[in-house]
């Protein structure tokens, strides 16, 4: 059974803090993704990675960075958290060329005060 | 500009009736189409998909229809059940391993 886990379900941070969101998948998927979900805006892609040490910008990368040092782990970093980064963050993984295998983690609800 | 549009933010249906959720896309290069279902405080889960070589795919109560000439797909749920109440996202894909592109979602409420 595919499992994508995220390090925290809920997180409260202060403006200006550096925030790390961790995602781990156990199905040997090549591809990993970070999205944020906001009311009325749907799922927006922040960054993605098709291989270790590789990263690509999605639709809204500003204010974020990522790290993929190992195949199973993809980290999202908020360099200096701001209140407009309060959101639900969703990690996903998939096999190359197999979009129907994209599985999501449970999400991290981040509140930036 | 949005590549995938779900023009109905919400839909309310009586239990036992049919739910029809719609999705329009702009790029004819998309060749695979998916529907995801999302409950509050959970990640989206894959529901059903269809490739561009088909016009219909059925899985139990769920059927997806694809009209390539209109660049339109729809999800039919028959009969609708209260447990189907969730946000449904349409997603499209272009072969070549590009990321999925998601619509903004439609919130379905099935009333008992």
PDB file of N, CA, C and O in Angstrom, chain B residues 11 19 26 49 67 70 80 97:
ATOM      1  N   UNK B  11     -21.922  22.028  -5.517  1.00  0.00           N
ATOM      2  CA  UNK B  11     -23.060  21.307  -6.089  1.00  0.00           C
ATOM      3  C   UNK B  11     -23.750  20.582  -4.944  1.00  0.00           C
ATOM      4  O   UNK B  11     -23.082  19.960  -4.104  1.00  0.00           O
ATOM      5  N   UNK B  19     -25.104  12.703  -9.466  1.00  0.00           N
ATOM      6  CA  UNK B  19     -24.254  13.891  -9.359  1.00  0.00           C
ATOM      7  C   UNK B  19     -23.438  13.984 -10.645  1.00  0.00           C
ATOM      8  O   UNK B  19     -22.855  12.979 -11.078  1.00  0.00           O
ATOM      9  N   UNK B  26      -8.144  23.506 -21.813  1.00  0.00           N
ATOM     10  CA  UNK B  26      -7.884  24.374 -22.963  1.00  0.00           C
ATOM     11  C   UNK B  26      -6.913  23.775 -23.975  1.00  0.00           C
ATOM     12  O   UNK B  26      -6.946  24.140 -25.143  1.00  0.00           O
ATOM     13  N   UNK B  49      -9.859   7.545 -13.777  1.00  0.00           N
ATOM     14  CA  UNK B  49      -9.135   8.247 -14.841  1.00  0.00           C
ATOM     15  C   UNK B  49      -9.618   7.762 -16.212  1.00  0.00           C
ATOM     16  O   UNK B  49     -10.332   6.763 -16.315  1.00  0.00           O
ATOM     17  N   UNK B  67     -15.173  14.241 -23.811  1.00  0.00           N
ATOM     18  CA  UNK B  67     -15.548  14.773 -25.120  1.00  0.00           C
ATOM     19  C   UNK B  67     -14.367  15.607 -25.620  1.00  0.00           C
ATOM     20  O   UNK B  67     -14.210  16.773 -25.258  1.00  0.00           O
ATOM     21  N   UNK B  70     -14.935  18.908 -27.588  1.00  0.00           N
ATOM     22  CA  UNK B  70     -15.364  20.029 -26.749  1.00  0.00           C
ATOM     23  C   UNK B  70     -14.361  20.330 -25.654  1.00  0.00           C
ATOM     24  O   UNK B  70     -14.563  21.298 -24.893  1.00  0.00           O
ATOM     25  N   UNK B  80     -25.897   8.778  -5.838  1.00  0.00           N
ATOM     26  CA  UNK B  80     -25.081   9.562  -4.905  1.00  0.00           C
ATOM     27  C   UNK B  80     -25.390   9.137  -3.468  1.00  0.00           C
ATOM     28  O   UNK B  80     -26.544   8.838  -3.128  1.00  0.00           O
ATOM     29  N   UNK B  97       5.754  13.208 -18.944  1.00  0.00           N
ATOM     30  CA  UNK B  97       6.043  13.307 -17.518  1.00  0.00           C
ATOM     31  C   UNK B  97       5.952  14.729 -16.979  1.00  0.00           C
ATOM     32  O   UNK B  97       6.642  15.102 -16.055  1.00  0.00           O
TER      33      UNK B  97
END
